[in-house]
Short mmCIF file of C-alpha atoms in Angstrom, two decimals:
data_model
loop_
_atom_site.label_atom_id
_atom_site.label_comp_id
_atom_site.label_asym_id
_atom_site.label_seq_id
_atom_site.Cartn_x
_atom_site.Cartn_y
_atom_site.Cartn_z
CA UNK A 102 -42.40 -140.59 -107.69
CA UNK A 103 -38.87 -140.85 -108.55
CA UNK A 104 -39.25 -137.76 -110.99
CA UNK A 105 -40.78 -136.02 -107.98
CA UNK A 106 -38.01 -136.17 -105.25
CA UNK A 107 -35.65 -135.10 -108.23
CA UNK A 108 -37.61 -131.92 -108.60
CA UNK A 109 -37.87 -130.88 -104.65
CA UNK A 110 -34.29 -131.70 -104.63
CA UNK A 111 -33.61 -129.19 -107.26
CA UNK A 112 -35.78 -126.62 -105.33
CA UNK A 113 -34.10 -127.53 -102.14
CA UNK A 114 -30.70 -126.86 -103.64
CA UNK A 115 -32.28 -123.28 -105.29
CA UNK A 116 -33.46 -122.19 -102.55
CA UNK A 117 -30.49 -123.10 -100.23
CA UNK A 118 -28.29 -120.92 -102.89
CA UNK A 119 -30.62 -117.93 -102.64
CA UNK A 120 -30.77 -117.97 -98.78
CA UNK A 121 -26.82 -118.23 -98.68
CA UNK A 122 -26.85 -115.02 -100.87
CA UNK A 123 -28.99 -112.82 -99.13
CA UNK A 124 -27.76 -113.72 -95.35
CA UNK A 125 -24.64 -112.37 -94.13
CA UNK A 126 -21.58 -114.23 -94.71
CA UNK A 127 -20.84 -114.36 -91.27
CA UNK A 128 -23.26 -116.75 -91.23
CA UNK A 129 -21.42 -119.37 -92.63
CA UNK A 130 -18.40 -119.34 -90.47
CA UNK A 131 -18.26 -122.07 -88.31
CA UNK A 132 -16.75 -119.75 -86.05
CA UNK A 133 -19.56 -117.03 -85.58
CA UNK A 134 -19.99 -118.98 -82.02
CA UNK A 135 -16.52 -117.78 -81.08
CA UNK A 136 -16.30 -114.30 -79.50
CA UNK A 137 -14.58 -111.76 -81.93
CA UNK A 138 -11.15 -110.66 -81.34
CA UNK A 139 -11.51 -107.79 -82.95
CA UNK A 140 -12.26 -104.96 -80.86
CA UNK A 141 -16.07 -103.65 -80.36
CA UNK A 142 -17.11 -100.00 -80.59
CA UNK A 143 -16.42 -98.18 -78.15
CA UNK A 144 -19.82 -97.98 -75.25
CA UNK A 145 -22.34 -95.48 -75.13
CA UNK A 146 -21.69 -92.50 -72.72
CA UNK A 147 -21.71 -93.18 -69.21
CA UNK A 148 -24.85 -91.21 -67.50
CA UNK A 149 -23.82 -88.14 -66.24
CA UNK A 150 -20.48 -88.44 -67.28
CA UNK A 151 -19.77 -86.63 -70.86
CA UNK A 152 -16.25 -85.74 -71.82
CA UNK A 153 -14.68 -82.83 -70.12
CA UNK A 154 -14.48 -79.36 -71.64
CA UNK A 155 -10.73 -79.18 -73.08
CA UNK A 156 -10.01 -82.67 -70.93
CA UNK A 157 -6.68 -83.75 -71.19
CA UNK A 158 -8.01 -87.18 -70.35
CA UNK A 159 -7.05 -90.53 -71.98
CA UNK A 160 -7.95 -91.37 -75.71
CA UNK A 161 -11.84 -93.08 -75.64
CA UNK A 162 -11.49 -96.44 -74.35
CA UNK A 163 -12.89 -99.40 -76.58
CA UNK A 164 -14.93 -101.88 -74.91
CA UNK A 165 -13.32 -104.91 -73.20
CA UNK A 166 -13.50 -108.33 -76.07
CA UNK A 167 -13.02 -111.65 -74.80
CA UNK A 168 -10.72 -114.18 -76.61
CA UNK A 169 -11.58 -117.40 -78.15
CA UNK A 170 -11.71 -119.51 -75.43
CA UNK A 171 -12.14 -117.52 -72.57
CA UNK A 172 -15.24 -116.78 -70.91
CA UNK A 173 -17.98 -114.68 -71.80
CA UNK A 174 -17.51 -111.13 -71.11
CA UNK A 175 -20.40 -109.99 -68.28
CA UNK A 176 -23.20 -108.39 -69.78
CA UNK A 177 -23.97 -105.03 -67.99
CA UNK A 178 -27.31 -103.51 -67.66
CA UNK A 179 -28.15 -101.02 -70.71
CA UNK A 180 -26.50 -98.13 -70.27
CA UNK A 181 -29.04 -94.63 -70.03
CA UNK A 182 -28.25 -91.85 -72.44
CA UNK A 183 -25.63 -88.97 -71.09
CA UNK A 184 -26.92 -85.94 -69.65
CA UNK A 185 -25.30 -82.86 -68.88
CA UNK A 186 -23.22 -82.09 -65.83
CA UNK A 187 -22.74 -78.73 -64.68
CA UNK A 188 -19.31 -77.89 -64.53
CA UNK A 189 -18.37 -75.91 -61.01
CA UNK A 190 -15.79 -73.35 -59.22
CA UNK A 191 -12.98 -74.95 -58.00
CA UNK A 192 -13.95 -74.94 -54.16
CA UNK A 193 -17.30 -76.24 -55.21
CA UNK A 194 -15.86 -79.73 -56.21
CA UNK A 195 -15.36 -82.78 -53.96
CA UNK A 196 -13.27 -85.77 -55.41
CA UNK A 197 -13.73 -89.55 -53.64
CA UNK A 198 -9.85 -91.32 -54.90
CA UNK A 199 -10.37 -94.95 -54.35
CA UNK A 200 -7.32 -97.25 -53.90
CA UNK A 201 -6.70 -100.19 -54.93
CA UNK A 202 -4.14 -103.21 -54.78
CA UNK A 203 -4.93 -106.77 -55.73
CA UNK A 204 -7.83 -108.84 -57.85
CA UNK A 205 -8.70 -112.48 -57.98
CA UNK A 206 -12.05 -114.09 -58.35
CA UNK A 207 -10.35 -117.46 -56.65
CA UNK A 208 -7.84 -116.69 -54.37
CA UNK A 209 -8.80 -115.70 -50.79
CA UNK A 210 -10.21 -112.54 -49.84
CA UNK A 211 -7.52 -110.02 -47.78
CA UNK A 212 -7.47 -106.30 -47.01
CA UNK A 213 -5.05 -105.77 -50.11
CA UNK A 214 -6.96 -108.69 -52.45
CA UNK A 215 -10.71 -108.06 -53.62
CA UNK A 216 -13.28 -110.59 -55.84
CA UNK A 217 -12.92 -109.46 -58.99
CA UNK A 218 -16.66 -109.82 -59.16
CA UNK A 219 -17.11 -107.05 -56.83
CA UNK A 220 -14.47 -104.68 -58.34
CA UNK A 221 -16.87 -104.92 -61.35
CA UNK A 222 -19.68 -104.54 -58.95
CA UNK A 223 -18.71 -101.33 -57.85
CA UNK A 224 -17.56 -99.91 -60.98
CA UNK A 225 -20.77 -100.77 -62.29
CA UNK A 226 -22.22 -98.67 -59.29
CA UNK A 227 -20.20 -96.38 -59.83
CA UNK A 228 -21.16 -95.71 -63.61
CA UNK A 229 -24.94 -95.83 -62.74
CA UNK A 230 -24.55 -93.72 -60.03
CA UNK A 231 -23.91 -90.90 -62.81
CA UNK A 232 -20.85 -89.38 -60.77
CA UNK A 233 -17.66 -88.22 -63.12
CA UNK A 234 -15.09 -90.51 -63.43
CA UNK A 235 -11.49 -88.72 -63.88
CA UNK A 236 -8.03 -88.89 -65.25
CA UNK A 237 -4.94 -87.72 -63.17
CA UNK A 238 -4.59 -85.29 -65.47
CA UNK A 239 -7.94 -83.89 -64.70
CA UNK A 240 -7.26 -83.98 -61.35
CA UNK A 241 -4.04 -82.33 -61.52
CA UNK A 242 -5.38 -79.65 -63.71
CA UNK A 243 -8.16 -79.19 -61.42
CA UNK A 244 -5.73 -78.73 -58.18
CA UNK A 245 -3.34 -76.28 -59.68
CA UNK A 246 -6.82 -74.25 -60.90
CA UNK A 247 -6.52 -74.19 -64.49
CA UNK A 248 -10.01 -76.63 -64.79
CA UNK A 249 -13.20 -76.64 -63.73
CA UNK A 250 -14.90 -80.43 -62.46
CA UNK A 251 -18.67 -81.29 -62.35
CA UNK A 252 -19.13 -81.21 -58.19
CA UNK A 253 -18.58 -84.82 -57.74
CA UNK A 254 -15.82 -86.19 -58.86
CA UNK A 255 -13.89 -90.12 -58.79
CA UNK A 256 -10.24 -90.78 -59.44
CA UNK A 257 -9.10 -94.58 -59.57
CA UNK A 258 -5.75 -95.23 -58.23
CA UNK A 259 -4.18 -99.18 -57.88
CA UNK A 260 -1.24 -99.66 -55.71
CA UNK A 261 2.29 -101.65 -56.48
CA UNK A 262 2.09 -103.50 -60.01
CA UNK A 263 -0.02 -106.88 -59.09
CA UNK A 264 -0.43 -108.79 -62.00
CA UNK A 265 -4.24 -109.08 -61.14
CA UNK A 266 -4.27 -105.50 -62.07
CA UNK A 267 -3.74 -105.86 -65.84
CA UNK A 268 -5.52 -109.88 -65.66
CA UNK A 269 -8.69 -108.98 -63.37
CA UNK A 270 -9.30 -105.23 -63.13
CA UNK A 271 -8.12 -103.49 -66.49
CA UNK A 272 -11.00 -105.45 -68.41
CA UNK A 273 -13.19 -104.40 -66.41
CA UNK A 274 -12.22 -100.66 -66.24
CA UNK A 275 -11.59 -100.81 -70.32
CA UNK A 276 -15.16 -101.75 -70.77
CA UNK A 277 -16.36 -99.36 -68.74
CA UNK A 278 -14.16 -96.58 -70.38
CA UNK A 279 -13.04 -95.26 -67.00
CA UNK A 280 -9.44 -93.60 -66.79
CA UNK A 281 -7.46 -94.96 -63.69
CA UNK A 282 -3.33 -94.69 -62.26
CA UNK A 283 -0.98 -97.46 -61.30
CA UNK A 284 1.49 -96.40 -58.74
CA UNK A 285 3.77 -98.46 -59.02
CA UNK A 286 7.13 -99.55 -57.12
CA UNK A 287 9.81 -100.49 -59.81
CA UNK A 288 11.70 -102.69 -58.09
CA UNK A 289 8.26 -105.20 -58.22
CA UNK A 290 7.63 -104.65 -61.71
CA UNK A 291 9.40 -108.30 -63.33
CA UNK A 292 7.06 -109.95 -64.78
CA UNK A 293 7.89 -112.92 -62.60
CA UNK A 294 5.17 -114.69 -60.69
CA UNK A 295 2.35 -112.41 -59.51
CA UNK A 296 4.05 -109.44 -61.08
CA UNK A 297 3.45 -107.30 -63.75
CA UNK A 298 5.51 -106.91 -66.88
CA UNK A 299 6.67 -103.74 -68.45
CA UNK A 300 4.51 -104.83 -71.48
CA UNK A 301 1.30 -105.30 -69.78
CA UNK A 302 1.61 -101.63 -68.02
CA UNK A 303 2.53 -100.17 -71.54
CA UNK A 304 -0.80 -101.74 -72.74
CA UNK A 305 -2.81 -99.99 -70.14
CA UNK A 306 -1.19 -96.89 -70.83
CA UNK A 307 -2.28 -97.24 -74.56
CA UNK A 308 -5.93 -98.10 -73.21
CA UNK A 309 -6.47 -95.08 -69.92
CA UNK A 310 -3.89 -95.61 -67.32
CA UNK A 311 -1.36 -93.36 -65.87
CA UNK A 312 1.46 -94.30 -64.43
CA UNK A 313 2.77 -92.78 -61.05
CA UNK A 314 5.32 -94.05 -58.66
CA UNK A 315 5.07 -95.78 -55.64
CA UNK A 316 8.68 -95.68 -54.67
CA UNK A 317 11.10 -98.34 -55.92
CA UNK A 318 11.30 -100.54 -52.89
CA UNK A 319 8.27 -99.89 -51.31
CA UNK A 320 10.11 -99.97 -47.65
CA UNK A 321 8.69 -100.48 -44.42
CA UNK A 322 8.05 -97.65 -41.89
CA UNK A 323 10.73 -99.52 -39.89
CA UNK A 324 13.34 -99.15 -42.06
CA UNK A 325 12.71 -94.82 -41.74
CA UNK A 326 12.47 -94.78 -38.50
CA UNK A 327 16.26 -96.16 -38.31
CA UNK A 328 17.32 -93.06 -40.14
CA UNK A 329 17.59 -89.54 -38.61
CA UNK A 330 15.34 -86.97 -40.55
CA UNK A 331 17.99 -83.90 -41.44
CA UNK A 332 21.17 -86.61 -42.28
CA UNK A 333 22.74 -87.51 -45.50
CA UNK A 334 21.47 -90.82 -45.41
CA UNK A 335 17.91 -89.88 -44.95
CA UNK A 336 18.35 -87.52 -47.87
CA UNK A 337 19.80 -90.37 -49.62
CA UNK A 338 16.77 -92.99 -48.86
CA UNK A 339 14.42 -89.92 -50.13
CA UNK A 340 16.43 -89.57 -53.36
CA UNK A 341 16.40 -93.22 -54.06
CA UNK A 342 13.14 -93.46 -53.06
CA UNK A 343 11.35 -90.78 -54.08
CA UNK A 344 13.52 -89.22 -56.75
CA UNK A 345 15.26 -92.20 -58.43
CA UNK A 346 11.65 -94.28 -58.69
CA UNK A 347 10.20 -91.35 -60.96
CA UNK A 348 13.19 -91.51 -63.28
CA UNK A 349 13.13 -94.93 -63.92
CA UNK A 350 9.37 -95.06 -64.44
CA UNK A 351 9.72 -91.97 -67.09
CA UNK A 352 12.82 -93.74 -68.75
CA UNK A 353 10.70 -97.36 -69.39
CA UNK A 354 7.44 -95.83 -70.43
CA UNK A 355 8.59 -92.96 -72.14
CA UNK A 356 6.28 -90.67 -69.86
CA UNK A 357 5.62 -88.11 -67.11
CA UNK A 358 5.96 -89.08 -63.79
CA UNK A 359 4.09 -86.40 -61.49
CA UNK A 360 2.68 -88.11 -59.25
CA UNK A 361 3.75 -90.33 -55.72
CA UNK A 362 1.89 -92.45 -53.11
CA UNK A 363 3.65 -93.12 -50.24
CA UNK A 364 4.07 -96.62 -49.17
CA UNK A 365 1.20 -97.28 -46.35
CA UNK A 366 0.76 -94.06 -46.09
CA UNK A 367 3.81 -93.29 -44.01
CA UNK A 368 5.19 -89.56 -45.03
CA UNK A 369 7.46 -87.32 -42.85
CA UNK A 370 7.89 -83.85 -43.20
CA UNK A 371 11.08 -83.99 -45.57
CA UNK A 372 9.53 -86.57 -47.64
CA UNK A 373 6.58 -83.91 -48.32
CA UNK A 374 9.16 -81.28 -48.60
CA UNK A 375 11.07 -82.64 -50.87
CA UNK A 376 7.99 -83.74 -52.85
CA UNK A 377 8.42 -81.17 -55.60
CA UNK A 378 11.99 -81.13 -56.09
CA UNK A 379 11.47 -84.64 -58.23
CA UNK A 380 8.41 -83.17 -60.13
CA UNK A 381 5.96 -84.32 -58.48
CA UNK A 382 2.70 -82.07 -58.58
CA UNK A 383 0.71 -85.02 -56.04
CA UNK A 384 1.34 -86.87 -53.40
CA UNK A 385 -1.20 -89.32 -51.91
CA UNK A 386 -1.86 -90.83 -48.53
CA UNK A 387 -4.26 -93.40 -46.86
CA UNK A 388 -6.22 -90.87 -45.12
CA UNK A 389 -9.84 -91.69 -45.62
CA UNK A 390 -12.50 -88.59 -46.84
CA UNK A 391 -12.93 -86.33 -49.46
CA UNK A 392 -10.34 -84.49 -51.60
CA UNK A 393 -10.63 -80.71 -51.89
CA UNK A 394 -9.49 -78.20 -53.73
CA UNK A 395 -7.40 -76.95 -50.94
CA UNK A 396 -6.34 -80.40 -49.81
CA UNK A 397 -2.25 -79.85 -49.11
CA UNK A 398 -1.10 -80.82 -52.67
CA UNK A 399 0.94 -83.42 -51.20
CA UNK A 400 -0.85 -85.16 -48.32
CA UNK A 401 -3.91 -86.09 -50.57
CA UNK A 402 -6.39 -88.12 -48.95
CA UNK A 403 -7.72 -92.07 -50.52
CA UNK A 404 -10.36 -94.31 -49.33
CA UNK A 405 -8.87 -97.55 -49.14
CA UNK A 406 -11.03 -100.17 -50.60
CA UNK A 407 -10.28 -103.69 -48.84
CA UNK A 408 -11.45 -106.90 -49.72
CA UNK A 409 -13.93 -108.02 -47.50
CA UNK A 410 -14.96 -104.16 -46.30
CA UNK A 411 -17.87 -103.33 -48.80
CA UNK A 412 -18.35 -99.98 -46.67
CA UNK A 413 -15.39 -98.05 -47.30
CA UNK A 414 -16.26 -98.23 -50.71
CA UNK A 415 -19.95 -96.75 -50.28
CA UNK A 416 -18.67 -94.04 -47.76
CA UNK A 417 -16.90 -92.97 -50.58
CA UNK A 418 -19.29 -92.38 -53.10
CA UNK A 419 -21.89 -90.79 -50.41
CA UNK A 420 -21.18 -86.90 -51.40
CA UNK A 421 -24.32 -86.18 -48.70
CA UNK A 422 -21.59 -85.83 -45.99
CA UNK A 423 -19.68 -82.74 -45.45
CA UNK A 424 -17.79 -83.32 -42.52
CA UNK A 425 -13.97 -84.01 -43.52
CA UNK A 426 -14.05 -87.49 -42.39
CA UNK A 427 -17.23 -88.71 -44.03
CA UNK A 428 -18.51 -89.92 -40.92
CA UNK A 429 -21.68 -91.06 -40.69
CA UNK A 430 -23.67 -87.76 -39.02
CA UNK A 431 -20.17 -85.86 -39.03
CA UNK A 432 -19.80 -82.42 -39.80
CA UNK A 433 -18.09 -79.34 -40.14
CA UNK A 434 -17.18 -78.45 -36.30
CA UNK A 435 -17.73 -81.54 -34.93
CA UNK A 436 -14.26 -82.36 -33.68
CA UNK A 437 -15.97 -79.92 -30.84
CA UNK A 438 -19.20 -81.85 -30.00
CA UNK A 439 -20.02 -81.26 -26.29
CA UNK A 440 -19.24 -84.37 -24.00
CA UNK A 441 -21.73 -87.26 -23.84
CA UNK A 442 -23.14 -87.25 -20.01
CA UNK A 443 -21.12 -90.55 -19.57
CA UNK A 444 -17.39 -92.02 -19.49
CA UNK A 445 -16.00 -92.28 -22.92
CA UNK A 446 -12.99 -93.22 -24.35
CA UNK A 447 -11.41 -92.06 -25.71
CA UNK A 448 -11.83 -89.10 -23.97
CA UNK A 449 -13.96 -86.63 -25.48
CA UNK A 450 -12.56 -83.62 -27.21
CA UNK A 451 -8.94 -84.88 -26.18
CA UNK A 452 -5.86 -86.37 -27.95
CA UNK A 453 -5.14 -90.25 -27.89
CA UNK A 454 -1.55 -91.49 -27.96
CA UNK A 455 -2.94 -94.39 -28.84
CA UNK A 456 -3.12 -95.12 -32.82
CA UNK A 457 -5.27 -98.28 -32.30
CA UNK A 458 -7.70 -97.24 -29.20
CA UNK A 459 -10.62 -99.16 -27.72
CA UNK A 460 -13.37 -97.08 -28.44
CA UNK A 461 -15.65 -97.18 -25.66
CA UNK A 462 -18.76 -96.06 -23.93
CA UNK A 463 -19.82 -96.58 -20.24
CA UNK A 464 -23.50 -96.65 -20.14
CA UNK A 465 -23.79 -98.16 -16.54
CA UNK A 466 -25.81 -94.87 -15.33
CA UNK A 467 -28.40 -95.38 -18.13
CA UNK A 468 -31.55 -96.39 -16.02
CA UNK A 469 -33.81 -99.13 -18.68
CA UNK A 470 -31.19 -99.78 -20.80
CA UNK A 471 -32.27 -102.73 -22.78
CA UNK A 472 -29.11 -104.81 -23.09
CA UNK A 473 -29.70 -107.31 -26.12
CA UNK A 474 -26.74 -106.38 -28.57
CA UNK A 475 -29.56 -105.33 -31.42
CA UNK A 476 -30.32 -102.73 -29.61
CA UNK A 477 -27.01 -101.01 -29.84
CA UNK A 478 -25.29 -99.35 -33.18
CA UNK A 479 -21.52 -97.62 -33.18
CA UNK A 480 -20.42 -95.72 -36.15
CA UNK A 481 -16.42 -94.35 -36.31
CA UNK A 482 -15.30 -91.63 -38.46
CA UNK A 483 -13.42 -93.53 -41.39
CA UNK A 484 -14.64 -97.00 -40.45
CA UNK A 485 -18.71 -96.50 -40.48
CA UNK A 486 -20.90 -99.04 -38.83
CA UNK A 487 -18.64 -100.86 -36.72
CA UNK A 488 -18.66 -104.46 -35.16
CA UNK A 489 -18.98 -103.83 -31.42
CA UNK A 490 -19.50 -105.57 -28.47
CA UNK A 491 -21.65 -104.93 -25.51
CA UNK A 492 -20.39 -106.28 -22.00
CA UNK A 493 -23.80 -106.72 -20.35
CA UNK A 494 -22.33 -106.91 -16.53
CA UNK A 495 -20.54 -103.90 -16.94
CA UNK A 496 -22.65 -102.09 -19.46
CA UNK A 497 -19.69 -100.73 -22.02
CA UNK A 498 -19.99 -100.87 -25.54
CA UNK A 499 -17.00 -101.17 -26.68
CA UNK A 500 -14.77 -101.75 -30.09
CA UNK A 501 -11.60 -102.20 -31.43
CA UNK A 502 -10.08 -101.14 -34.72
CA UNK A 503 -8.68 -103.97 -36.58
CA UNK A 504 -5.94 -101.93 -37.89
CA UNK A 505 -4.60 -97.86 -37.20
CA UNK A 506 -6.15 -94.56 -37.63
CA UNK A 507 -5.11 -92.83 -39.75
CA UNK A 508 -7.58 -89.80 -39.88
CA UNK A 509 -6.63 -87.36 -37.72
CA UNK A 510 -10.30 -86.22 -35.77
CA UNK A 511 -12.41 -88.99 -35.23
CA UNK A 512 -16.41 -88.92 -34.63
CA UNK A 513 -18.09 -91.49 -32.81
CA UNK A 514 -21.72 -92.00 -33.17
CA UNK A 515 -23.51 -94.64 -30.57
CA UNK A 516 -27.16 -95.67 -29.64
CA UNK A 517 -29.26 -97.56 -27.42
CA UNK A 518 -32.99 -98.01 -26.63
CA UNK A 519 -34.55 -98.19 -23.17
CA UNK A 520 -37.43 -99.77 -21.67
CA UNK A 521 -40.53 -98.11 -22.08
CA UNK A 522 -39.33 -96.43 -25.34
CA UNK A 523 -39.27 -97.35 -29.21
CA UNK A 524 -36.98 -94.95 -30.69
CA UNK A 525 -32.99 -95.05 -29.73
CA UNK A 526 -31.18 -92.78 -28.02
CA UNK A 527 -27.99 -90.83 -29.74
CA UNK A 528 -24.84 -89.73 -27.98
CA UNK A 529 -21.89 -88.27 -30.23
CA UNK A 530 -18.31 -87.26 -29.05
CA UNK A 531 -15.04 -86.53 -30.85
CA UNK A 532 -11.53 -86.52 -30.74
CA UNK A 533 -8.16 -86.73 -32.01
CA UNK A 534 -4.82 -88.79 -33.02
CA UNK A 535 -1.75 -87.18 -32.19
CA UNK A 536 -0.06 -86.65 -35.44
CA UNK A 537 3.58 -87.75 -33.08
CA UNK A 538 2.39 -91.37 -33.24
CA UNK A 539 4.33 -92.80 -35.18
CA UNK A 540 3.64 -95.53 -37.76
CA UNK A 541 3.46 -99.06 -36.78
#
């Protein structure tokens, strides 16, 4: 017996060698359970989206690793093979830029802050949806005519510097090998608290991101409006502002500067003017729709994407939509839509002075109107589906924006069902913001 358990010891040990040998080494480490910190390949193609003829687009961006004790990185769904996109004229393409401003998975939810799990959400849309992600440069090259772009087209811009921009979203955009620009404000850039560092942006940079400049205090509209357009001191705030932001951003990174968002969106005619005289080739607003090719070079339209807003984000990937505002049913020539037979206000086809109007619809002549809120809908150029309310004594359906317009013709969309009847009934009606408002 003894002799026995000497001899399966011996083939115990044999065998144990052999195995050792002809597994992978790996398998031995005791820290094979730890994620690797060397970087993965880089992911298959993104459907639809193969690299662009003679792109001047970032290097190929590796997939996102986690370090040794962090979590796992999220597993996407498989990724379907690439397939060609037909590259078209210039006036033939439509570009959706998204903007951005601040990520966090745990801190509270605000119209500049979004869950990071739903920034990844809707990049993850947006690389199944098969629509081309690209570069600033693309876009550039595209504007001034020298490039052609597949039809549909997304740029990614984020706003100011927010640490949760390098921390929560450039993972996210790494692994999904999507190009995307930081306009930043310098004078935020420290490092210091919810700020980024110089170091993090220089990473990005290495990894897809452009850097543009988002003015180096990132004033309020206030602060302009205290100043006389035409004086030496306006000039001066423009220079500082404008000018003097793009040479410090192309001093620390070591890069061109050619591109500027202005701060909330507020622009005046000299700022746009003198646009070009600091080398910028883009300027970009807050105005919600679709980018053309003969979008003014300096007034370029973003969707905003706010935390909390989910439908901002899918008006801007619908392409189906052809009016300039995306609105839901807009299009071309509707800022001319005959009158509904009943008081609106705004009023149709006329100009509000009023940046934040109650949108409204009097529907007291409607005979059978069926007043139980779900049998309502508003949608608002800019907004979509919109939360209104229904006064049932007076019979106006009515809503409020939560914050300005910024688009300058606005469609409204509303309908209501009636006794007796099963399908709703559609009014539509237009109109515009006077451009003289000025900015609150």
């Amino acid at each position: 017996m003894k002799s026995l358990k000497i001899l399966l010891l011996t083939l115990g040990l044999t065998m144990g060698q052999a195995l050792c040998q002809t597994e992978d080494p790996e398998y031995l480490n005791p820290d094979r359970f730890l994620p690797s910190p060397v970087a993965q390949p880089k992911p298959a193609p993104r459907p639809g989206v193969p690299a662009l003829p003679t792109s001047p687009s970032a290097p190929p961006i590796a997939a996102e690793v986690d370090e040794p004790g962090q979590q796992p990185a999220h597993t996407a769904a498989p990724i379907a093979e690439a397939v060609p996109v037909e590259l078209v004229e210039q006036d033939q393409t439509r570009v959706a830029v998204l903007c951005y401003h601040n990520f966090s998975q745990t801190k509270p939810v605000t119209d500049m802050r979004i869950r990071t799990s739903v920034f990844r959400q809707q990049m993850e849309q947006i690389r199944n949806s098969g629509i081309t992600v690209i570069s600033m440069d693309d876009f550039l090259d595209w504007k001034t005519g020298s490039k052609k772009l597949p039809a549909e087209c997304i740029l990614i811009t984020i706003d100011d510097g927010w640490k949760g921009t390098y921390t929560d979203a450039y993972p996210i955009l790494r692994e999904m090998g999507f190009p995307f620009t930081i306009f930043i404000y310098t004078d935020f850039i420290t490092g210091y608290g919810d700020a980024m560092s110089h170091d993090m942006i220089r990473e990005m940079m290495a990894h897809g991101a452009t850097v543009g400049s988002h003015s180096s205090k990132h004033l309020y509209p206030r602060v302009w409006k205290k100043l006389t357009q035409g004086t030496p001191a306006y000039a001066e705030l423009v220079q500082q502002e404008l000018g003097n932001s793009a040479n410090t951003l192309r001093t620390l990174f070591q890069t061109p500067v050619l591109t500027y968002c202005y701060p909330g969106g507020y622009n005046t005619p000299e700022m746009v003017e003198k646009a070009p005289s600091f080398n910028y080739k883009a300027a970009f607003t807050v105005v919600g729709k679709k980018t053309t090719h003969d979008s003014e070079n300096y007034l370029i339209p973003r969707y905003v994407i706010e935390g909390g807003k989910p439908y901002t984000f899918q008006r801007a990937l619908n392409f189906r939509q052809t009016g300039g505002n995306d609105a839901p049913g807009s299009a071309t020539g509707s800022a001319n839509l005959p009158p509904p037979p009943f008081p609106v206000v705004p009023a149709a086809n006329q100009v509000s002075t009023v940046n934040i109007p109650i949108i409204s619809a009097d529907l007291s002549s409607i005979p059978g109107l069926l007043p139980q809120l779900s049998n309502f809908d508003m949608k608002v150029s800019g907004f979509g589906r919109v939360p209104f309310e229904f006064d049932a004594q007076k019979k106006l359906l009515f809503w409020k924006p939560d914050r300005r317009i910024y688009n300058s013709d606005i469609t409204v969309q509303i309908q209501w069902k009636t006794a007796g009847g099963n399908l709703p009934h559609t009014a539509r009606w237009s109109f515009k913001i006077s451009p003289e408002i000025p900015l609150n």
